[in-house]
Coordinates of C-alpha atoms and ligand atoms in Angstrom, one line a residue:
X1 CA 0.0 0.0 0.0
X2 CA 1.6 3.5 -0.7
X3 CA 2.1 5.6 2.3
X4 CA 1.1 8.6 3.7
X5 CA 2.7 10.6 6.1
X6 CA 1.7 13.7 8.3
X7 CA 4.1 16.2 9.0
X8 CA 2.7 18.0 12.3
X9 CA 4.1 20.8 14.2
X10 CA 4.2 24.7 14.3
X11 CA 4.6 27.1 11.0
X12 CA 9.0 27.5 10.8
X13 CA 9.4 23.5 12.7
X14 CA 10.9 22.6 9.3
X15 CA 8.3 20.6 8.1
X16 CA 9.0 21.8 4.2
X17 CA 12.8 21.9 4.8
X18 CA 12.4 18.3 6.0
X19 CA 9.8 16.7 3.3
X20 CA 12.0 18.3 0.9
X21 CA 15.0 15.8 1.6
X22 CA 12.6 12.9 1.9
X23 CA 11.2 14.0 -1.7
X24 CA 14.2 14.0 -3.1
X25 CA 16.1 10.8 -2.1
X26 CA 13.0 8.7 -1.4
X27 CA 10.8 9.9 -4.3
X28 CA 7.8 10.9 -1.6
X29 CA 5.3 13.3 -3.7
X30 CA 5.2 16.7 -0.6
X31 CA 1.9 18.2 -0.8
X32 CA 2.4 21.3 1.2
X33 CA -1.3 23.1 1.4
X34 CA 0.5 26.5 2.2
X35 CA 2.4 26.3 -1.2
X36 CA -1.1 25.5 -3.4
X37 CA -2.5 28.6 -1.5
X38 CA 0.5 30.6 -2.4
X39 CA 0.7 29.4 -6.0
X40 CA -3.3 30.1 -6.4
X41 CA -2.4 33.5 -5.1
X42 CA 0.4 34.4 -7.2
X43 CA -1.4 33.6 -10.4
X44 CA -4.5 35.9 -9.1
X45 CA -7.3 32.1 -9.1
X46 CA -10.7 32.2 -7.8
X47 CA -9.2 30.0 -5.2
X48 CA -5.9 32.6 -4.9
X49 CA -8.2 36.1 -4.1
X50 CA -10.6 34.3 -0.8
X51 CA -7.4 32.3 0.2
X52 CA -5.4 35.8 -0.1
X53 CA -7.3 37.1 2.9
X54 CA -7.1 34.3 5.5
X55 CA -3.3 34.3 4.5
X56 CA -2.4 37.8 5.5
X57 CA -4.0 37.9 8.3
X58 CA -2.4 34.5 9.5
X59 CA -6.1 32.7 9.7
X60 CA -6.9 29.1 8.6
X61 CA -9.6 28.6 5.4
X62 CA -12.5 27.6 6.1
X63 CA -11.9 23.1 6.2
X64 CA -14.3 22.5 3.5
X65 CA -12.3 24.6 0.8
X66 CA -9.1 23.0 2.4
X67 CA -10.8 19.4 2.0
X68 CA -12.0 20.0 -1.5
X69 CA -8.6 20.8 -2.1
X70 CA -7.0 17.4 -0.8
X71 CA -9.5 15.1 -1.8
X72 CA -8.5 16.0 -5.3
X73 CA -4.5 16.0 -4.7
X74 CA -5.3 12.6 -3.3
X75 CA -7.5 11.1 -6.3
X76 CA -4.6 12.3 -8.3
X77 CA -1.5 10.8 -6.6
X78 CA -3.6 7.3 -5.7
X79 CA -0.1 4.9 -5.5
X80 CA 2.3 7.6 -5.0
X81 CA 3.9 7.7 -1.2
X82 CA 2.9 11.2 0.3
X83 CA 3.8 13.4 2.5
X84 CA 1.2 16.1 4.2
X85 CA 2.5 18.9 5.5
X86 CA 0.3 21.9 6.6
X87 CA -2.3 19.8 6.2
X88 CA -4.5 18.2 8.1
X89 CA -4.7 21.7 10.6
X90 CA -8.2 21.1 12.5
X91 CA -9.5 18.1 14.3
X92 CA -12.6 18.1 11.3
X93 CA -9.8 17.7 8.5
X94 CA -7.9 15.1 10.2
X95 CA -11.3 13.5 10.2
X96 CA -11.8 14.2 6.7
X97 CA -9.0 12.7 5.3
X98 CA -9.3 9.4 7.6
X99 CA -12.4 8.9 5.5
X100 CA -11.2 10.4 2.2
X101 CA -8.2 8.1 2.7
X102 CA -10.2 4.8 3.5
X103 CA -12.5 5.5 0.5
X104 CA -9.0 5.2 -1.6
X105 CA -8.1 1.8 0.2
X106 CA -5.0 3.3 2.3
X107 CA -4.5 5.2 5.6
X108 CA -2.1 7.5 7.4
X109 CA 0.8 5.5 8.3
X110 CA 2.5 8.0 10.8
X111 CA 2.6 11.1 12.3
X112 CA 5.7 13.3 12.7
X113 CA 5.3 15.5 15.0
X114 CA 7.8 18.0 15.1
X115 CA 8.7 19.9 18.6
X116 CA 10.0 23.4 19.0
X117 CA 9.4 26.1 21.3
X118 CA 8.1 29.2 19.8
X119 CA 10.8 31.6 21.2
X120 CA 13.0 29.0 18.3
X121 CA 9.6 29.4 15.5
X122 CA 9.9 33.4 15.5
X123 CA 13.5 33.1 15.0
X124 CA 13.0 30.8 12.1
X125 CA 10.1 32.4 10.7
X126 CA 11.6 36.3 11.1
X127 CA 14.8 35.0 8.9
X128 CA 13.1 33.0 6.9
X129 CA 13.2 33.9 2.8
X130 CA 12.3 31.9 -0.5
X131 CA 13.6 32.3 -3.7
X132 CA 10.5 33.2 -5.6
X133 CA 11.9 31.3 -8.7
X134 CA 12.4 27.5 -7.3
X135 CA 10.7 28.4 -4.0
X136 CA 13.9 27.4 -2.4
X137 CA 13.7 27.8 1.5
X138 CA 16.7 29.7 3.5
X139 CA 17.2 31.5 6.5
X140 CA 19.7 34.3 6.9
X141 CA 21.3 32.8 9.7
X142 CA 21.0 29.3 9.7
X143 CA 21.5 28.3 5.9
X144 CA 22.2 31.8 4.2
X145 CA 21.2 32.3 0.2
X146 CA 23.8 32.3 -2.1
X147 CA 24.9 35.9 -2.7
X148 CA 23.7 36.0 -6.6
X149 CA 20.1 35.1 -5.5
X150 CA 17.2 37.7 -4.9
X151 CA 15.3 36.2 -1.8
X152 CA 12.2 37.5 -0.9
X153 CA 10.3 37.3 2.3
X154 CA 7.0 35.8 3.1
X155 CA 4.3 38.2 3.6
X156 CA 2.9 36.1 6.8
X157 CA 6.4 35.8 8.1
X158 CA 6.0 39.4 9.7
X159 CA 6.2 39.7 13.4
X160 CA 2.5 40.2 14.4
X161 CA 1.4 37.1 11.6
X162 CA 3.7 35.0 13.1
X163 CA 2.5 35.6 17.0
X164 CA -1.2 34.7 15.0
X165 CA -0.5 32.0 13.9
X166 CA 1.5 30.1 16.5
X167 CA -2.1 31.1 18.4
X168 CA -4.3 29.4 15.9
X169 CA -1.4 26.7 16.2
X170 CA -2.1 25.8 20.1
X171 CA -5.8 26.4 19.7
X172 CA -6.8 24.9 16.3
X173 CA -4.1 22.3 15.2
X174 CA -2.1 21.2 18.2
X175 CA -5.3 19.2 19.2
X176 CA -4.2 16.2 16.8
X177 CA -1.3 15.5 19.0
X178 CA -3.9 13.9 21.2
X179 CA -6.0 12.6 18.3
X180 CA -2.8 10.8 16.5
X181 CA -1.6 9.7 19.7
X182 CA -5.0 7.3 20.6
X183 CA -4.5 6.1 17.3
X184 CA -0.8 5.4 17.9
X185 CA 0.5 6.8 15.2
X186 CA 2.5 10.0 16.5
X187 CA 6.1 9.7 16.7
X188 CA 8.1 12.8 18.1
X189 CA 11.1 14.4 16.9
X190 CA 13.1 16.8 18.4
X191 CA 12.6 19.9 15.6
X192 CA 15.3 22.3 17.5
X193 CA 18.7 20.3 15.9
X194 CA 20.1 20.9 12.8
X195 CA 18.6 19.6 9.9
X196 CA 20.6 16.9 9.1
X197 CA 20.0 15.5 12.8
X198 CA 16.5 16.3 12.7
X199 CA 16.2 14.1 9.4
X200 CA 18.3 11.3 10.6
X201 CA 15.9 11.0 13.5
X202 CA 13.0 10.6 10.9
X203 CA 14.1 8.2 8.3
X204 CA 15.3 6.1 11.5
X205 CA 12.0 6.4 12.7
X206 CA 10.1 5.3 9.3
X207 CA 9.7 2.6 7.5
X208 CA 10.3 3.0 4.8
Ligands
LIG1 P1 7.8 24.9 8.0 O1 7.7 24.2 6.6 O2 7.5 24.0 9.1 O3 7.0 26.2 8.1 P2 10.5 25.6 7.0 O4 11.0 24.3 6.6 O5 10.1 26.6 6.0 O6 9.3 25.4 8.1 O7 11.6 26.2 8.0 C1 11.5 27.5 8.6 C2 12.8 28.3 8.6 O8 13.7 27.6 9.4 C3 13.5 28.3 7.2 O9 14.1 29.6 7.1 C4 14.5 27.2 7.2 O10 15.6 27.5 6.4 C5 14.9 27.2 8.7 N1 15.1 25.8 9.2 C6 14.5 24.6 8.9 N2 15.0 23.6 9.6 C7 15.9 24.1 10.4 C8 16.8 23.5 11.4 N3 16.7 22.2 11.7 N4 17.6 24.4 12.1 C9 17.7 25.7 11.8 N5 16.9 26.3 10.9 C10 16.0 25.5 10.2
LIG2 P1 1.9 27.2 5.7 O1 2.7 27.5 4.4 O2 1.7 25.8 6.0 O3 2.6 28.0 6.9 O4 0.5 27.9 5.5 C1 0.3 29.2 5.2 C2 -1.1 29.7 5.3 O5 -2.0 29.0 4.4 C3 -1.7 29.4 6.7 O6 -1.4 30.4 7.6 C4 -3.2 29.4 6.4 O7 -3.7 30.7 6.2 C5 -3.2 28.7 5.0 N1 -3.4 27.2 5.1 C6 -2.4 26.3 4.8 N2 -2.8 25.0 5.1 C7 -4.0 25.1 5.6 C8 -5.0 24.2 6.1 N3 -4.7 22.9 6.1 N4 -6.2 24.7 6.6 C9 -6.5 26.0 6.6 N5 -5.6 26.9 6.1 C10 -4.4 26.5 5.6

């Protein structure tokens, strides 16, 4: 059966940073929800102009949009191995996508949950910048763009979004670390190490 795995933890844990590796040397297919938003944005959608709003102010869309969204993704990429990350964010779409999931024969294999404090998520998220060409991820401190690239910065990566949406983080999403963890599926990884550590910790955690 192909797997799916959830990537769980704050906005700047280094969920992207992470699935990116796993993309790349185990052929997983990342479905980041943030990045469809911010592609739907960029080329001015229907989808892009009501997702626009929520985004700047650092609020969640509403779950059924967000479910619509998956359900097709997941149609899509039936026998692929995937990993979710930014997605599912309420307790209603982690319910959604246990039945969207069982409908397509398969199931959420496991749950990283990745654990940082949020004194460490501001300091990830303020230097955070993208090359808007590749959508490469850096950070002016930590792993510093290469001189002849123009990075840009994220518009919710300004201080008072990102003090919103670690909120909506402990109120709205951090209730599926109790909801993965009756199902036994949440496995813990120490998010505050560099990223080579932090992704050695997963792949010996997978199977994979
Ligand atoms: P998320 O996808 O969870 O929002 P990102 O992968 O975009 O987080 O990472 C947030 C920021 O932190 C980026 O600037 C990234 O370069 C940096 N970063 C990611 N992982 C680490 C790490 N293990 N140590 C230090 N900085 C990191
Ligand atoms: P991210 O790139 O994961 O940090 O997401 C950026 C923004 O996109 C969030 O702050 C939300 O406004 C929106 N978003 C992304 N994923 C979801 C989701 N699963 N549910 C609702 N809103 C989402």
């Amino acid at each position: 059966m192909a797997k799916t795995i959830i990537f769980l933890g704050p906005p700047g844990a280094g969920k992207g940073t992470q699935a990116e590796k796993l993309q790349k040397n185990f052929g997983f297919v990342h479905i980041s929800t943030g990045d469809i938003l911010r592609e739907a944005v960029s080329k001015g959608t229907e989808l892009g102009k009501i997702a626009k709003r929520y985004m700047e102010e650092g609020k969640l869309l509403p779950d059924d949009l967000i479910i619509g969204i998956i359900e097709e993704k997941l149609k899509q990429l039936k026998d692929k191995n995937i990993i979710l990350d930014g997605f599912p964010r309420t307790v209603k779409q982690a319910q959604a996508l246990d039945e969207l999931l069982k409908k397509l024969g398969r199931k959420v294999d496991a749950v990283i949950l990745f654990q940082i404090s949020d004194e460490e998520v501001i300091r990830r998220l303020s230097g955070r910048r993208i090359d808007p060409k590749t959508g490469k991820v850096y950070h002016i401190e930590f792993n510093p763009p290469p001189k002849n690239i123009e990075v840009i910065q994220r518009d919710d990566d300004k201080e008072e979004v990102i003090k919103k949406r670690l909120q909506i983080y402990h109120s709205q999403t951090s209730p599926l670390i109790e909801y993965y963890k009756k199902q036994n599926k949440l496995i813990a990884v120490d998010a505050t190490k560099p990223p080579q550590e932090v992704y050695n910790e997963i792949i010996s955690m997978i199977q994979l």
